[in-house]
XYZ file of C-alpha atoms in Angstrom:
680
model
C 163.894 84.666 74.345
C 162.036 84.060 77.550
C 158.508 85.456 77.447
C 155.746 85.524 80.093
C 152.370 87.136 79.699
C 149.885 88.134 82.402
C 146.452 89.136 81.123
C 142.723 89.380 81.933
C 140.458 86.692 80.461
C 139.414 88.281 77.179
C 141.451 91.483 77.129
C 144.535 89.903 75.523
C 144.986 90.787 71.863
C 147.495 88.763 69.880
C 150.655 90.680 68.929
C 151.142 88.258 66.028
C 148.315 89.701 63.887
C 148.964 92.465 61.405
C 146.163 95.075 61.813
C 146.555 96.336 58.267
C 145.871 92.916 56.763
C 142.866 92.187 58.918
C 140.482 95.040 59.791
C 138.945 93.039 62.696
C 141.669 91.187 64.653
C 140.876 87.654 65.746
C 141.363 87.160 69.474
C 143.312 84.236 70.848
C 142.401 82.692 74.176
C 144.731 81.250 76.816
C 143.769 77.726 75.764
C 144.698 78.537 72.145
C 148.136 79.976 72.891
C 149.895 76.835 74.146
C 152.260 76.853 71.177
C 153.077 80.544 71.537
C 153.490 81.013 75.285
C 155.915 79.059 77.362
C 154.812 80.014 80.854
C 151.504 79.109 82.517
C 148.656 81.597 83.023
C 149.389 83.680 86.089
C 147.044 85.449 88.476
C 144.992 88.417 87.274
C 145.689 91.901 88.497
C 142.548 94.046 88.212
C 144.584 97.227 87.747
C 147.234 96.360 85.137
C 148.185 94.083 82.298
C 151.911 93.241 82.147
C 153.868 91.999 79.128
C 157.421 90.769 79.875
C 159.941 90.414 77.040
C 163.295 89.377 78.482
C 164.191 91.982 81.089
C 161.771 94.615 79.803
C 158.239 95.039 81.230
C 155.408 96.967 79.621
C 152.508 97.907 81.846
C 149.182 99.372 80.742
C 145.880 99.840 82.622
C 143.107 97.336 81.944
C 140.169 98.997 80.213
C 136.632 97.701 80.482
C 134.477 97.176 77.435
C 132.880 100.627 77.539
C 136.036 102.687 77.911
C 136.879 102.812 74.191
C 133.464 102.055 72.696
C 131.896 105.112 74.284
C 134.376 107.628 72.864
C 132.810 108.128 69.385
C 129.383 108.608 70.968
C 130.767 111.310 73.250
C 132.280 113.134 70.278
C 128.976 113.070 68.397
C 126.988 114.257 71.392
C 129.423 116.667 72.958
C 126.618 118.499 74.728
C 125.823 115.349 76.751
C 127.468 114.594 80.065
C 127.755 111.465 82.185
C 126.378 111.220 85.713
C 128.979 109.571 87.888
C 126.695 109.032 90.905
C 124.258 106.611 89.185
C 124.567 103.258 87.414
C 121.606 101.684 85.589
C 122.030 97.944 85.017
C 119.894 94.998 83.898
C 120.626 91.461 85.046
C 120.081 89.124 82.082
C 120.625 85.393 81.649
C 119.124 82.102 80.581
C 116.394 80.639 82.786
C 117.645 79.089 86.073
C 121.142 80.571 85.860
C 120.624 82.413 89.153
C 119.722 86.036 88.339
C 117.088 86.509 91.054
C 119.189 84.718 93.685
C 122.133 86.991 92.849
C 119.904 90.070 93.245
C 118.834 88.703 96.662
C 122.460 88.600 97.777
C 123.152 92.104 96.415
C 120.155 93.504 98.327
C 121.134 91.803 101.593
C 124.760 92.914 101.457
C 123.823 96.529 100.726
C 121.767 96.584 103.969
C 118.409 97.081 102.250
C 116.777 94.928 104.946
C 117.053 95.126 108.741
C 119.277 92.549 110.422
C 116.293 90.905 112.133
C 113.918 91.224 109.159
C 112.473 88.034 107.645
C 113.206 87.999 103.904
C 111.690 85.449 101.536
C 113.912 83.547 99.153
C 113.899 85.104 95.646
C 112.345 88.257 97.056
C 112.127 89.871 93.590
C 109.726 87.145 92.390
C 106.740 88.745 94.119
C 104.044 87.401 91.779
C 102.167 84.264 92.985
C 102.627 82.621 89.602
C 106.367 83.328 89.680
C 106.725 81.704 93.095
C 104.710 78.632 92.080
C 106.629 78.052 88.853
C 110.041 79.165 90.133
C 110.618 81.503 87.172
C 110.682 85.268 86.654
C 107.831 86.444 84.404
C 107.808 90.240 84.875
C 110.831 92.523 85.057
C 111.156 94.430 88.350
C 113.098 97.459 89.551
C 115.060 97.970 92.739
C 118.132 99.957 93.761
C 121.068 99.780 96.156
C 123.717 102.287 97.241
C 127.404 101.372 97.126
C 130.075 103.921 98.105
C 127.837 106.942 97.434
C 126.800 105.553 94.023
C 123.187 104.591 93.430
C 122.861 101.383 91.398
C 119.430 100.903 89.781
C 118.960 97.164 89.202
C 116.359 95.583 86.889
C 115.749 91.847 87.289
C 114.560 90.387 83.962
C 112.904 87.097 82.921
C 115.157 84.308 81.689
C 112.650 82.343 79.615
C 112.678 82.947 75.866
C 108.894 83.408 75.737
C 109.271 86.605 77.786
C 111.993 88.059 75.577
C 109.777 91.089 74.913
C 110.245 92.145 78.551
C 114.025 92.001 78.165
C 114.045 93.893 74.855
C 112.236 96.935 76.177
C 114.061 96.984 79.533
C 117.384 97.402 77.692
C 116.176 100.908 76.745
C 116.495 101.951 80.410
C 120.076 100.895 81.152
C 123.692 101.559 80.117
C 125.075 98.157 81.007
C 124.148 94.549 81.773
C 125.328 91.781 84.062
C 125.326 88.688 81.851
C 124.926 85.773 84.282
C 126.162 82.403 82.981
C 125.979 79.049 84.767
C 129.439 77.657 85.612
C 128.521 74.210 84.244
C 126.068 74.789 81.403
C 127.771 77.847 79.919
C 125.967 80.040 77.348
C 122.482 78.707 76.513
C 119.903 79.780 73.879
C 118.478 82.684 75.887
C 122.011 83.810 76.786
C 122.606 84.268 73.075
C 119.359 86.201 72.606
C 119.859 88.681 75.466
C 123.537 89.180 74.629
C 122.679 89.897 70.988
C 120.170 92.566 72.058
C 122.590 94.127 74.562
C 125.341 94.313 71.919
C 122.937 95.954 69.465
C 122.232 98.658 72.059
C 125.989 99.114 72.546
C 125.794 98.414 76.282
C 128.768 97.646 78.505
C 128.763 94.020 79.617
C 130.102 92.375 82.773
C 130.060 88.557 82.575
C 129.223 86.857 85.878
C 130.067 83.133 86.006
C 127.540 82.099 88.657
C 127.185 78.890 90.714
C 130.984 78.580 90.774
C 130.643 76.351 93.870
C 129.041 73.515 91.863
C 131.176 70.325 91.995
C 131.374 70.038 88.192
C 132.007 73.756 87.553
C 134.187 74.426 84.497
C 134.898 78.179 84.509
C 137.594 78.127 81.795
C 135.254 76.402 79.336
C 132.417 78.825 80.192
C 134.603 81.917 79.672
C 135.926 80.527 76.369
C 132.394 79.685 75.178
C 131.120 83.133 76.178
C 133.991 84.805 74.346
C 133.250 82.738 71.220
C 129.607 83.818 71.501
C 130.711 87.479 71.523
C 132.710 86.850 68.332
C 129.777 85.006 66.686
C 127.489 87.957 67.387
C 129.952 90.373 65.721
C 130.782 92.221 68.922
C 133.283 95.049 68.598
C 136.825 94.609 69.885
C 136.008 96.801 72.879
C 132.859 94.792 73.722
C 134.863 91.552 73.554
C 137.159 93.013 76.211
C 134.640 92.150 78.919
C 135.231 91.941 82.659
C 134.676 88.444 84.085
C 133.510 87.937 87.678
C 133.143 84.536 89.367
C 130.348 84.307 91.917
C 128.163 82.106 94.073
C 124.851 83.950 94.319
C 123.413 81.670 96.989
C 126.497 82.152 99.230
C 126.841 85.861 98.427
C 130.493 85.622 97.326
C 132.348 86.915 94.277
C 135.926 87.221 93.039
C 138.145 88.001 90.057
C 139.268 84.365 89.847
C 137.406 81.098 90.288
C 139.772 79.878 93.012
C 139.871 83.017 95.113
C 136.439 84.368 96.060
C 136.046 87.234 98.501
C 133.765 86.839 101.520
C 131.180 89.160 99.959
C 130.123 90.607 96.590
C 132.598 93.493 96.811
C 134.461 92.579 93.579
C 131.120 92.512 91.718
C 130.095 95.953 93.024
C 133.528 97.361 92.174
C 133.281 95.983 88.627
C 129.850 97.563 88.164
C 131.174 100.980 89.243
C 134.329 100.667 87.141
C 133.093 98.981 83.961
C 129.533 100.258 83.516
C 129.333 103.978 82.725
C 126.944 106.457 84.239
C 123.996 107.572 82.089
C 124.464 110.066 79.258
C 122.281 113.042 80.099
C 121.373 116.441 78.747
C 120.647 118.123 82.067
C 119.696 121.491 80.572
C 117.827 120.081 77.575
C 114.086 119.690 77.012
C 112.393 116.998 79.121
C 112.358 113.482 77.588
C 111.349 110.198 79.230
C 110.391 106.983 77.437
C 107.649 104.917 79.154
C 109.287 101.482 79.177
C 107.027 99.646 81.610
C 103.529 100.061 83.061
C 102.244 99.172 86.539
C 98.725 99.549 87.897
C 97.711 100.623 91.397
C 94.117 100.650 92.702
C 94.571 104.107 94.227
C 97.093 105.769 91.893
C 95.928 104.257 88.591
C 98.438 103.693 85.787
C 102.089 104.192 86.685
C 104.624 104.733 83.882
C 108.199 103.569 84.547
C 111.219 104.712 82.572
C 114.566 106.470 82.574
C 114.739 110.239 82.278
C 116.898 110.971 79.193
C 117.014 114.775 79.430
C 115.820 117.676 81.555
C 114.248 117.647 85.005
C 110.866 116.162 86.002
C 108.887 117.884 88.761
C 105.808 116.837 90.713
C 102.751 118.745 89.424
C 104.489 119.578 86.145
C 102.538 120.065 82.901
C 103.931 117.747 80.207
C 103.260 116.601 76.672
C 102.749 112.877 75.942
C 103.863 111.968 72.411
C 103.629 108.852 70.281
C 105.076 110.637 67.240
C 105.705 114.242 66.165
C 102.099 114.587 64.985
C 100.362 112.648 67.771
C 100.658 114.474 71.101
C 98.398 115.289 74.055
C 98.858 117.170 77.324
C 98.851 115.821 80.885
C 99.930 116.696 84.413
C 102.232 114.718 86.721
C 100.349 114.058 89.968
C 102.984 111.969 91.797
C 106.617 111.096 91.260
C 108.605 108.146 92.664
C 112.164 106.854 92.504
C 113.377 103.391 93.527
C 115.133 103.481 96.876
C 116.223 100.100 98.155
C 113.253 97.745 97.863
C 110.391 100.220 97.514
C 109.184 103.279 95.609
C 109.943 106.547 97.438
C 107.908 109.708 96.655
C 110.026 112.682 95.549
C 109.413 116.235 94.336
C 112.069 116.218 91.625
C 113.930 113.738 89.399
C 117.009 114.661 87.376
C 118.076 113.176 84.060
C 119.727 109.761 84.247
C 117.621 108.294 87.062
C 114.867 105.678 86.717
C 111.517 106.874 88.043
C 107.788 106.063 88.198
C 105.228 108.671 87.104
C 101.544 108.862 88.117
C 98.746 111.008 86.712
C 98.693 110.073 83.021
C 95.657 107.782 82.826
C 96.001 106.658 79.196
C 99.776 106.384 78.821
C 101.072 103.402 76.846
C 104.430 101.637 76.697
C 106.631 103.288 74.069
C 105.200 106.795 74.483
C 107.417 109.750 75.427
C 106.759 112.139 78.316
C 108.207 115.367 76.938
C 108.517 119.066 77.699
C 105.216 120.916 77.180
C 106.711 123.500 74.843
C 109.847 122.030 73.235
C 109.583 118.266 73.833
C 110.173 115.767 71.036
C 109.365 112.030 71.078
C 112.082 109.411 71.494
C 112.289 106.425 69.083
C 109.523 103.885 69.791
C 110.321 100.490 71.311
C 110.550 97.649 68.797
C 110.184 93.986 69.721
C 110.384 90.814 67.647
C 107.288 89.331 66.050
C 105.252 86.519 67.710
C 105.567 82.958 66.384
C 102.607 81.061 67.950
C 98.873 81.802 67.994
C 95.870 80.370 69.838
C 92.115 80.894 69.501
C 90.222 82.169 72.573
C 86.425 81.850 72.624
C 83.546 81.952 75.086
C 82.725 78.790 77.014
C 80.061 76.741 75.186
C 80.085 73.620 77.392
C 76.991 72.537 79.413
C 78.827 73.695 82.571
C 79.110 77.317 81.428
C 78.613 79.935 84.170
C 78.925 77.494 87.087
C 82.365 78.601 88.275
C 83.354 81.790 86.447
C 82.519 85.430 87.077
C 83.229 86.825 83.585
C 81.770 84.637 80.843
C 80.614 86.905 77.976
C 82.497 87.740 74.783
C 82.587 91.416 75.797
C 84.366 90.521 79.060
C 86.815 88.344 77.136
C 87.469 90.990 74.476
C 88.083 93.786 77.021
C 90.522 91.671 79.030
C 92.538 90.545 76.003
C 92.891 94.040 74.557
C 93.796 95.329 78.033
C 96.725 92.891 78.053
C 98.198 94.586 74.983
C 98.830 97.766 76.974
C 101.632 96.168 79.010
C 102.574 93.119 76.918
C 104.243 94.479 73.791
C 105.241 91.077 72.390
C 101.581 89.914 72.240
C 99.014 90.499 69.465
C 95.197 90.178 69.590
C 92.851 90.181 66.593
C 89.221 89.285 66.011
C 88.495 85.738 64.859
C 86.050 84.315 62.333
C 83.074 84.761 64.667
C 82.118 87.555 67.064
C 82.948 85.436 70.129
C 86.407 84.240 68.944
C 89.743 86.056 69.274
C 93.184 85.096 67.957
C 95.993 85.711 70.468
C 99.593 85.586 69.177
C 102.682 85.359 71.397
C 106.356 84.484 71.493
C 105.669 80.898 72.526
C 103.174 78.581 74.172
C 104.298 79.550 77.697
C 103.848 83.249 76.891
C 100.143 82.657 76.135
C 99.698 80.069 78.905
C 100.748 82.614 81.564
C 98.030 84.961 80.251
C 95.452 82.136 80.442
C 96.477 81.286 84.018
C 96.241 84.927 85.101
C 92.793 85.280 83.500
C 91.348 82.204 85.211
C 92.603 83.478 88.577
C 90.826 86.761 87.883
C 87.499 84.921 87.430
C 87.310 84.499 83.642
C 85.750 81.446 82.030
C 86.530 80.646 78.382
C 87.848 78.052 75.922
C 91.158 77.923 74.040
C 92.148 75.964 70.968
C 95.458 74.209 70.225
C 98.570 76.338 69.583
C 99.456 76.895 65.922
C 102.617 78.354 64.416
C 102.481 81.606 62.439
C 103.764 80.891 58.919
C 104.962 83.363 56.299
C 104.827 83.398 52.507
C 107.866 84.857 50.734
C 108.076 84.698 46.920
C 105.287 82.094 46.847
C 107.269 79.851 49.217
C 105.773 78.790 52.545
C 108.120 79.481 55.461
C 107.673 78.359 59.066
C 109.476 79.361 62.283
C 112.414 77.268 63.460
C 113.822 77.197 66.971
C 117.080 76.117 68.573
C 116.326 73.410 71.151
C 118.903 72.302 73.713
C 118.278 69.149 75.725
C 120.364 68.187 78.738
C 119.851 64.447 79.250
C 121.666 61.565 81.037
C 123.581 59.323 78.663
C 121.383 56.257 79.301
C 118.306 58.060 77.938
C 120.028 59.856 75.071
C 118.967 57.323 72.397
C 115.238 57.702 73.121
C 115.481 61.515 73.087
C 117.459 61.602 69.819
C 114.870 59.326 68.183
C 112.014 61.526 69.427
C 113.598 64.739 68.110
C 114.387 63.070 64.783
C 110.727 62.084 64.279
C 109.787 65.748 64.731
C 112.081 66.927 61.926
C 114.852 68.096 64.232
C 118.395 68.463 62.846
C 121.278 67.964 65.282
C 123.721 70.882 65.392
C 125.949 69.923 68.309
C 126.455 67.248 70.967
C 128.809 67.513 73.938
C 129.315 66.121 77.428
C 128.555 68.393 80.380
C 130.847 68.255 83.402
C 131.419 65.101 85.404
C 127.736 64.363 86.021
C 127.341 61.950 83.069
C 124.955 64.151 81.115
C 124.990 65.122 77.447
C 123.942 68.430 75.915
C 122.146 68.033 72.580
C 121.511 71.056 70.355
C 118.901 70.838 67.580
C 117.350 73.108 64.985
C 113.700 72.089 64.879
C 110.433 73.518 63.482
C 108.282 75.219 66.115
C 105.494 72.775 65.137
C 107.698 69.924 66.290
C 108.036 71.485 69.751
C 104.287 71.485 70.413
C 103.700 68.703 72.916
C 107.402 67.820 73.002
C 108.129 68.669 76.645
C 105.947 65.885 78.092
C 107.150 63.401 75.478
C 110.799 64.096 76.357
C 110.107 63.796 80.093
C 108.430 60.430 79.461
C 111.287 59.207 77.253
C 113.939 60.246 79.803
C 111.965 59.256 82.922
C 111.726 62.865 84.035
C 115.469 63.596 83.906
C 115.796 65.698 80.714
C 115.803 69.512 80.651
C 114.514 71.174 77.465
C 115.202 74.820 76.520
C 114.188 76.515 73.276
C 114.536 79.895 71.587
C 113.374 81.269 68.238
C 116.035 81.114 65.528
C 114.653 82.091 62.100
C 112.070 81.332 59.436
C 112.895 78.460 57.102
C 111.274 76.254 54.439
C 108.255 74.099 55.365
C 109.588 70.873 56.903
C 106.675 68.607 55.925
C 104.083 66.785 58.001
C 104.850 66.177 61.676
C 102.933 63.735 63.878
C 102.897 65.148 67.403
C 100.553 62.581 68.991
C 100.182 58.856 68.281
C 97.214 58.156 70.566
C 93.574 59.168 70.422
C 91.233 60.344 73.178
C 88.614 58.623 75.321
C 85.418 60.682 75.036
C 82.302 60.587 77.241
C 79.096 60.145 75.215
C 76.544 61.188 77.851
C 76.115 63.669 80.702
C 76.196 62.523 84.312
C 78.419 61.563 87.215
C 81.188 59.001 86.698
C 81.021 55.714 88.607
C 83.642 53.276 89.864
C 81.951 50.468 87.936
C 82.204 52.318 84.596
C 85.758 53.584 85.154
C 86.982 50.088 86.079
C 85.997 48.832 82.617
C 87.037 52.064 80.852
C 90.598 52.078 82.181
C 91.257 48.891 80.200
C 91.052 51.102 77.092
C 93.673 53.619 78.238
C 94.644 56.077 80.979
C 91.887 58.104 82.636
C 91.820 61.812 83.513
C 88.917 61.488 85.977
C 88.021 59.492 89.074
C 84.647 58.288 90.351
C 82.057 60.926 91.286
C 83.228 63.485 88.698
C 80.614 65.463 86.759
C 81.103 64.974 82.995
C 79.241 66.023 79.860
C 78.845 64.629 76.367
C 81.984 65.315 74.312
C 84.305 65.758 77.308
C 87.703 64.059 77.015
C 88.034 61.699 79.985
C 91.223 59.827 79.112
C 93.945 58.869 76.618
C 93.138 56.007 74.261
C 95.880 53.377 74.046
C 95.532 53.264 70.244
C 95.281 55.894 67.479
C 91.788 57.341 66.956
C 89.133 58.449 69.428
C 86.858 56.087 71.354
C 83.495 57.060 72.844
C 82.535 55.322 76.076
C 80.093 55.601 78.948
C 81.808 56.541 82.224
C 78.453 57.109 83.973
C 77.197 53.525 83.602
C 75.873 52.001 86.839
C 75.873 48.359 87.812
C 72.496 46.730 87.379
C 70.767 45.937 90.717
C 69.331 42.543 89.551
C 70.500 39.216 91.008
C 72.406 41.010 93.735
C 72.175 38.107 96.185
C 73.301 35.445 93.739
C 76.462 37.304 92.634
C 79.353 37.925 94.939
C 80.460 41.587 95.079
C 83.779 42.142 93.297
C 86.531 44.393 94.620
C 87.195 47.191 92.133
C 90.804 48.412 91.835
C 91.073 51.782 90.125
C 94.253 53.344 88.727
C 95.217 56.815 89.876
C 93.875 59.292 87.279
C 96.349 61.445 85.354
C 96.645 64.955 86.803
C 97.159 67.269 83.821
C 98.026 70.919 84.396
C 96.998 73.767 82.099
C 100.321 73.536 80.218
C 99.909 69.759 79.830
C 96.367 70.121 78.468
C 97.406 72.719 75.899
C 100.271 70.482 74.783
C 97.928 67.471 74.548
C 94.997 68.784 72.466
C 94.783 68.378 68.681
C 93.098 70.410 65.948
C 89.559 69.182 66.774
C 89.854 69.618 70.564
C 89.528 72.502 73.051
C 90.579 73.280 76.638
C 87.805 74.608 78.878
C 89.323 77.013 81.422
C 87.440 78.111 84.560
C 88.647 79.481 87.935
C 88.162 76.053 89.539
C 88.626 73.486 86.762
C 90.502 72.707 83.566
C 88.731 70.271 81.247
C 89.300 69.118 77.677
C 86.552 68.459 75.154
C 85.970 67.780 71.465
C 85.254 70.868 69.360
C 81.534 70.683 68.412
C 82.201 72.648 65.195
C 84.433 69.850 63.871
C 81.849 67.226 64.848
C 79.145 69.158 62.966
C 81.410 69.449 59.916
C 81.982 65.679 59.878
C 78.226 64.984 60.036
C 77.517 67.382 57.161
C 79.954 65.470 54.967
């Protein structure tokens, strides 16, 4: 019997599986059906799926992932209705897969900007630090209008250290655009954000971005994404996702990789069709969960969230609740909604829309703005626990107070506890002494961004080396493990594999990537082994490797790990460095400083070429005797190493500190460890 099948990427369900014998059918992909199907895969029709058996044809409409999954929820909450004129979506992906660039194209094509208006690249990355590093750190809201439907868009961070931002943003939306690179496919953070979105039951549209790359492999990416859905125990309806192929930088999208439209029309149509409007209780008691916090010099604290029920009015008296027993009263002074690229003041917001509320001075993330008389709190936001901690303390170096504006422990304490109000994934606790504080975060970068922001605000302080947060379960010591993926050219693969092996990494997978001669290595490695790994991998691969990590689970203690083989060069007196002294010092290793730099006793001035620290005098001057009888020598100095804040934090060991000021970043030996050695 002749048989031909036309189907959408993941919507095909095998007719050869007996539902009664298997409660959860296993899906078969086009690439797995070669023995069952005689004809090649034909073009996709967005409206129908056709099955041809001989002369008979069966046609049924394609349903997006939400169409069946949402039915039980509607039955349970029959009093709720859907708003058809609004869509709330979050754009989630792994770092550098093109989320912000895709949002740029969506904003331009929806005529948010004037034709002659100058628009910066990655316009959503408005923070200075985001522009410098080329990553998204804070989630941001915007909206566009497409065919009389308002689409609220939230651009989220892609780095695993800012996963807390993504987790709480998912409370505000009904669907997500999962952006996946057309070459790399699903990466560690893709797995994390998809897992969270599936737990919330959101509708998912998969966008295969950068489809114009020469080594793009869309079939592999779709297959890998589908397998990831299955791994994460997605329901059958969630696995029936809509796939869109796009080039964010060119502003094109299509339903097939070979046939892109001239604009993002197919993407907008998929959002309207596949992502449902918000469930609302229009006549119910007011409920709004504060999901994000902004601060304005004139308006004060601004709470951002989605209105779940009721109507919010400017000047309205409300109740702010943390739990049933903990409530207080407040008044809404101003009300904003997101229109295009800015906040627009309004008098009234109806349930289902995302809005910004002013007037509640002490509101916190996770609190509910409820009806004054009948309001009840919504479930609080939960985020995963931190895995890395660092000690913050006041600056005790001889240069204290020279460059910073805020230098006391009270300033430091107030700033750190202030950070907790908008950074849910961070923890702060008092240290062993009154001037020390322990800051815990999702990763080293999570804490480093806080340090960088503080130094730009005028704070001066010291930080210790990052340490992992261990757990004890049934008298067994457990430590956090992470999944590390390294994309490296084949010629440098041996050095990288050796480096990861020395740090107790276990290889999970290895595969070639595209036609560019690179290999993708996947490892499970203790978080301790990742400290200082980024620079070591760049050195081993001559700057060509790309490292990505994400938290996996807690596992048994892996044993001792040596993260640094070399010691430090330490200055043993205060003064100004000289060319004469540095010329002789650089024979001992690589220097961090040049001539004419102010140094103090205990400051780290270079990397020793051997294990163990070496004290030396970088302020030594050439004796002025016998000047006429000796010919002057030409001194050739090496270029000093330029270490950034991230590099310094990766470099330091247990007995070392990083001194952070608005103008300088220095490393020094911890005087407490030196005193402890002398007492022994």
